[in-house]
CSV table of C-alpha atoms in Angstrom, one decimal:
chain,number,residue,atom,x,y,z
A,1,MET,CA,28.2,-14.0,-63.0
A,2,PRO,CA,28.4,-10.6,-61.9
A,3,ILE,CA,26.6,-9.0,-59.3
A,4,LEU,CA,25.1,-6.5,-61.5
A,5,GLY,CA,23.9,-9.1,-63.8
A,6,ILE,CA,22.0,-11.1,-61.0
A,7,MET,CA,20.4,-7.9,-60.0
A,8,ALA,CA,19.3,-6.8,-63.3
A,9,SER,CA,18.1,-11.0,-63.8
A,10,GLN,CA,16.2,-10.4,-60.4
A,11,ILE,CA,14.8,-6.6,-61.4
A,12,SER,CA,13.8,-8.0,-64.9
A,13,GLY,CA,11.5,-11.1,-63.3
A,14,HIS,CA,9.5,-8.8,-61.6
A,15,LEU,CA,8.5,-6.2,-63.9
A,16,ALA,CA,4.8,-5.3,-64.7
A,17,PRO,CA,4.2,-5.4,-68.7
A,18,PRO,CA,4.2,-3.7,-70.5
A,19,TYR,CA,7.8,-4.3,-70.8
A,20,ASP,CA,8.5,-1.3,-73.6
A,21,GLY,CA,8.7,1.2,-71.5
A,22,PRO,CA,8.2,2.1,-67.7
A,23,TYR,CA,4.9,0.6,-66.5
A,24,GLY,CA,2.5,3.3,-65.6
A,25,ALA,CA,4.2,5.6,-67.7
A,26,TYR,CA,2.3,9.0,-69.6
A,27,ASP,CA,2.2,10.4,-73.1
A,28,SER,CA,1.3,13.4,-74.3
A,29,LEU,CA,-1.3,13.3,-76.9
A,30,ALA,CA,-2.4,17.1,-77.2
A,31,THR,CA,-2.3,20.0,-75.5
A,32,VAL,CA,-5.2,23.3,-75.9
A,33,THR,CA,-4.2,26.8,-74.6
A,34,LEU,CA,-6.8,29.4,-75.3
A,35,SER,CA,-5.4,32.4,-77.2
A,36,ALA,CA,-9.1,33.7,-76.7
A,37,SER,CA,-12.3,33.4,-74.6
A,38,ALA,CA,-13.9,29.6,-75.6
A,39,ALA,CA,-17.4,28.3,-74.0
A,40,SER,CA,-16.0,24.6,-74.4
A,41,ILE,CA,-12.6,22.9,-75.5
A,42,THR,CA,-12.7,19.7,-76.9
A,43,PHE,CA,-10.1,16.8,-77.3
A,44,ALA,CA,-11.6,14.7,-80.2
A,45,GLY,CA,-10.1,11.7,-82.2
A,46,ILE,CA,-8.6,10.5,-79.1
A,47,PRO,CA,-6.6,6.9,-80.0
A,48,SER,CA,-7.0,3.5,-78.4
A,49,GLY,CA,-4.2,1.9,-77.2
A,50,TYR,CA,-3.5,3.0,-73.5
A,51,LYS,CA,-5.2,1.9,-70.4
A,52,HIS,CA,-6.3,4.6,-69.0
A,53,LEU,CA,-7.1,9.0,-70.5
A,54,GLN,CA,-5.7,11.8,-68.4
A,55,VAL,CA,-6.6,15.5,-68.5
A,56,ARG,CA,-4.7,18.1,-66.7
A,57,LEU,CA,-6.0,21.7,-66.3
A,58,MET,CA,-5.4,25.3,-65.2
A,59,ALA,CA,-8.3,27.5,-66.1
A,60,ARG,CA,-10.7,29.7,-64.9
A,61,SER,CA,-14.6,31.3,-66.1
A,62,ASP,CA,-15.4,34.1,-67.4
A,63,ARG,CA,-17.8,35.2,-64.5
A,64,ALA,CA,-17.1,38.6,-63.2
A,65,THR,CA,-19.4,38.6,-60.3
A,66,TYR,CA,-18.9,35.7,-58.1
A,67,PRO,CA,-15.7,33.6,-57.0
A,68,LEU,CA,-16.6,30.5,-58.2
A,69,ASP,CA,-18.4,28.3,-60.8
A,70,ASP,CA,-19.5,25.0,-62.2
A,71,ASN,CA,-17.7,22.9,-64.8
A,72,TRP,CA,-18.4,20.0,-66.7
A,73,ILE,CA,-17.3,17.2,-68.7
A,74,GLN,CA,-19.2,14.8,-71.2
A,75,PHE,CA,-18.0,11.7,-73.9
A,76,ASN,CA,-18.3,11.4,-77.2
A,77,GLY,CA,-20.4,14.5,-77.8
A,78,ASP,CA,-23.2,12.8,-75.7
A,79,THR,CA,-25.5,15.9,-73.8
A,80,GLY,CA,-28.4,12.9,-73.1
A,81,SER,CA,-29.3,12.9,-69.2
A,82,ASN,CA,-26.6,9.9,-69.4
A,83,TYR,CA,-24.1,11.0,-66.1
A,84,THR,CA,-24.1,10.9,-62.5
A,85,SER,CA,-21.7,12.5,-60.6
A,86,HIS,CA,-21.3,12.8,-56.5
A,87,ALA,CA,-18.8,15.4,-55.1
A,88,LEU,CA,-17.0,16.4,-52.1
A,89,TYR,CA,-15.7,19.7,-51.3
A,90,GLY,CA,-14.5,22.2,-48.8
A,91,ASP,CA,-13.3,25.3,-48.0
A,92,GLY,CA,-11.2,24.5,-44.9
A,93,ALA,CA,-13.7,25.7,-42.9
A,94,SER,CA,-16.8,23.4,-43.8
A,95,ALA,CA,-17.3,20.8,-45.8
A,96,SER,CA,-20.4,19.3,-48.0
A,97,ALA,CA,-21.3,17.0,-50.8
A,98,TYR,CA,-23.3,16.6,-53.9
A,99,ALA,CA,-25.1,14.1,-55.8
A,100,SER,CA,-26.7,14.4,-59.1
A,101,ALA,CA,-29.6,12.4,-61.0
A,102,PRO,CA,-29.2,11.3,-64.5
A,103,ARG,CA,-28.2,14.3,-66.3
A,104,GLY,CA,-26.5,15.6,-69.5
A,105,ASN,CA,-22.9,15.9,-67.8
A,106,ILE,CA,-20.4,14.9,-65.2
A,107,TYR,CA,-20.7,18.0,-62.9
A,108,GLY,CA,-18.6,19.8,-61.2
A,109,VAL,CA,-20.3,22.2,-58.6
A,110,GLY,CA,-18.4,24.9,-57.8
A,111,SER,CA,-15.8,23.9,-59.2
A,112,MET,CA,-13.8,26.5,-61.4
A,113,ALA,CA,-12.1,30.0,-60.3
A,114,THR,CA,-13.7,33.1,-62.2
A,115,SER,CA,-12.4,36.3,-63.4
A,116,ALA,CA,-13.9,37.8,-59.7
A,117,GLY,CA,-11.6,35.9,-57.5
A,118,SER,CA,-8.6,36.6,-59.6
A,119,GLY,CA,-7.5,32.7,-59.2
A,120,TRP,CA,-6.9,29.9,-61.8
A,121,SER,CA,-8.1,26.4,-60.8
A,122,GLY,CA,-6.0,23.4,-61.3
A,123,GLY,CA,-6.9,20.3,-61.8
A,124,ILE,CA,-6.5,16.3,-63.0
A,125,LEU,CA,-9.4,14.4,-64.8
A,126,ASP,CA,-8.4,10.3,-64.6
A,127,ILE,CA,-10.8,8.5,-67.0
A,128,LEU,CA,-10.4,4.9,-66.3
A,129,ASP,CA,-10.4,2.0,-69.1
A,130,TYR,CA,-11.7,4.3,-71.9
A,131,THR,CA,-11.9,2.0,-74.5
A,132,ASN,CA,-13.7,-1.3,-72.3
A,133,THR,CA,-16.5,-1.7,-74.0
A,134,ASN,CA,-17.8,-4.2,-71.3
A,135,LYS,CA,-18.9,-1.5,-68.8
A,136,ASN,CA,-20.1,2.2,-68.3
A,137,THR,CA,-17.2,4.8,-68.4
A,138,THR,CA,-16.0,5.9,-64.6
A,139,ALA,CA,-13.7,9.0,-64.2
A,140,ARG,CA,-12.6,10.8,-61.1
A,141,TRP,CA,-11.9,14.5,-60.8
A,142,LEU,CA,-9.9,17.0,-58.9
A,143,GLN,CA,-9.7,20.5,-58.7
A,144,GLY,CA,-8.9,23.4,-56.6
A,145,PHE,CA,-8.4,27.2,-56.8
A,146,ASP,CA,-8.0,29.9,-54.0
A,147,THR,CA,-9.2,33.5,-54.2
A,148,ASN,CA,-6.5,34.9,-52.4
A,149,GLY,CA,-9.1,36.1,-49.3
A,150,THR,CA,-12.5,35.9,-49.5
A,151,VAL,CA,-14.8,37.1,-52.5
A,152,SER,CA,-18.5,37.5,-52.1
A,153,GLY,CA,-18.2,35.2,-48.6
A,154,TYR,CA,-16.0,32.8,-50.6
A,155,GLY,CA,-12.7,31.8,-50.1
A,156,GLY,CA,-10.9,28.5,-52.0
A,157,ARG,CA,-12.3,25.5,-53.2
A,158,ILE,CA,-11.0,21.7,-53.3
A,159,ASN,CA,-13.2,19.5,-54.9
A,160,LEU,CA,-13.5,15.9,-55.4
A,161,ILE,CA,-15.2,14.3,-57.9
A,162,SER,CA,-16.4,11.1,-59.0
A,163,GLY,CA,-18.5,10.4,-62.1
A,164,SER,CA,-20.3,7.8,-64.5
A,165,TRP,CA,-21.2,8.0,-68.1
A,166,MET,CA,-24.1,5.3,-68.7
A,167,ASN,CA,-22.4,4.2,-72.1
A,168,THR,CA,-20.5,1.0,-73.1
A,169,ALA,CA,-19.2,2.7,-75.9
A,170,ALA,CA,-15.1,3.6,-75.7
A,171,VAL,CA,-14.5,6.8,-75.1
A,172,THR,CA,-13.2,8.9,-78.5
A,173,SER,CA,-13.6,12.8,-77.4
A,174,ILE,CA,-14.0,14.9,-74.7
A,175,THR,CA,-15.8,18.1,-74.1
A,176,PHE,CA,-15.3,20.5,-70.9
A,177,GLY,CA,-17.8,23.2,-70.5
A,178,LEU,CA,-19.2,25.8,-68.1
A,179,ASP,CA,-22.5,26.1,-67.2
A,180,GLY,CA,-25.1,28.9,-68.5
A,181,THR,CA,-23.6,31.5,-71.0
A,182,ARG,CA,-19.9,31.6,-69.5
A,183,ALA,CA,-16.5,31.0,-71.1
A,184,TYR,CA,-13.5,29.6,-69.9
A,185,THR,CA,-10.7,33.1,-69.9
A,186,GLN,CA,-8.0,33.4,-72.7
A,187,HIS,CA,-4.4,31.3,-71.6
A,188,SER,CA,-6.5,28.3,-69.9
A,189,THR,CA,-4.9,25.1,-70.5
A,190,PHE,CA,-5.9,21.7,-71.5
A,191,ALA,CA,-3.3,18.9,-71.5
A,192,LEU,CA,-4.6,15.5,-72.6
A,193,TYR,CA,-2.2,12.5,-71.5
A,194,GLY,CA,-2.4,8.6,-72.5
A,195,VAL,CA,-1.4,6.1,-69.3
A,196,LYS,CA,-0.1,3.0,-70.8
């Protein structure tokens, strides 16, 4: 047998499922880019058939007097006190932690850049085992921004957030929003992926 045939045989014997594509591959499911400001964005009708979901975002709040804002997520339109979250965040000079009692969303305290800071937040949200109906849904969320200096005493920030939705339903929609009456600015972009 030619050496390439032996190598191919050895490789195919060790592939992780699924075998019809690269393990851990991402499929683009939907992208939202705001043409005008919006108080929230929702991905609805999320299909099953993936192991996990991921949302990648580049966004900011329209808050004009403060460099950072509080970002949150909800699943399936559930606004009840059915979520908990923990966060570690830092600005390069100090680090802090946050934990929530049950509340109406997974809370990203100070995780969103604002118009005042002239920066944009970059973030990645992973929703794990989103169709598993035998356990509560968990999420991990990394988000950060740079203010290009200091605004109102704040510079950039990096946030590492974990959250739980205390519900065993499969996730079929995800909503992102901001505290108070603030909105995401024009050109904010959210992209949803299915992880095989």
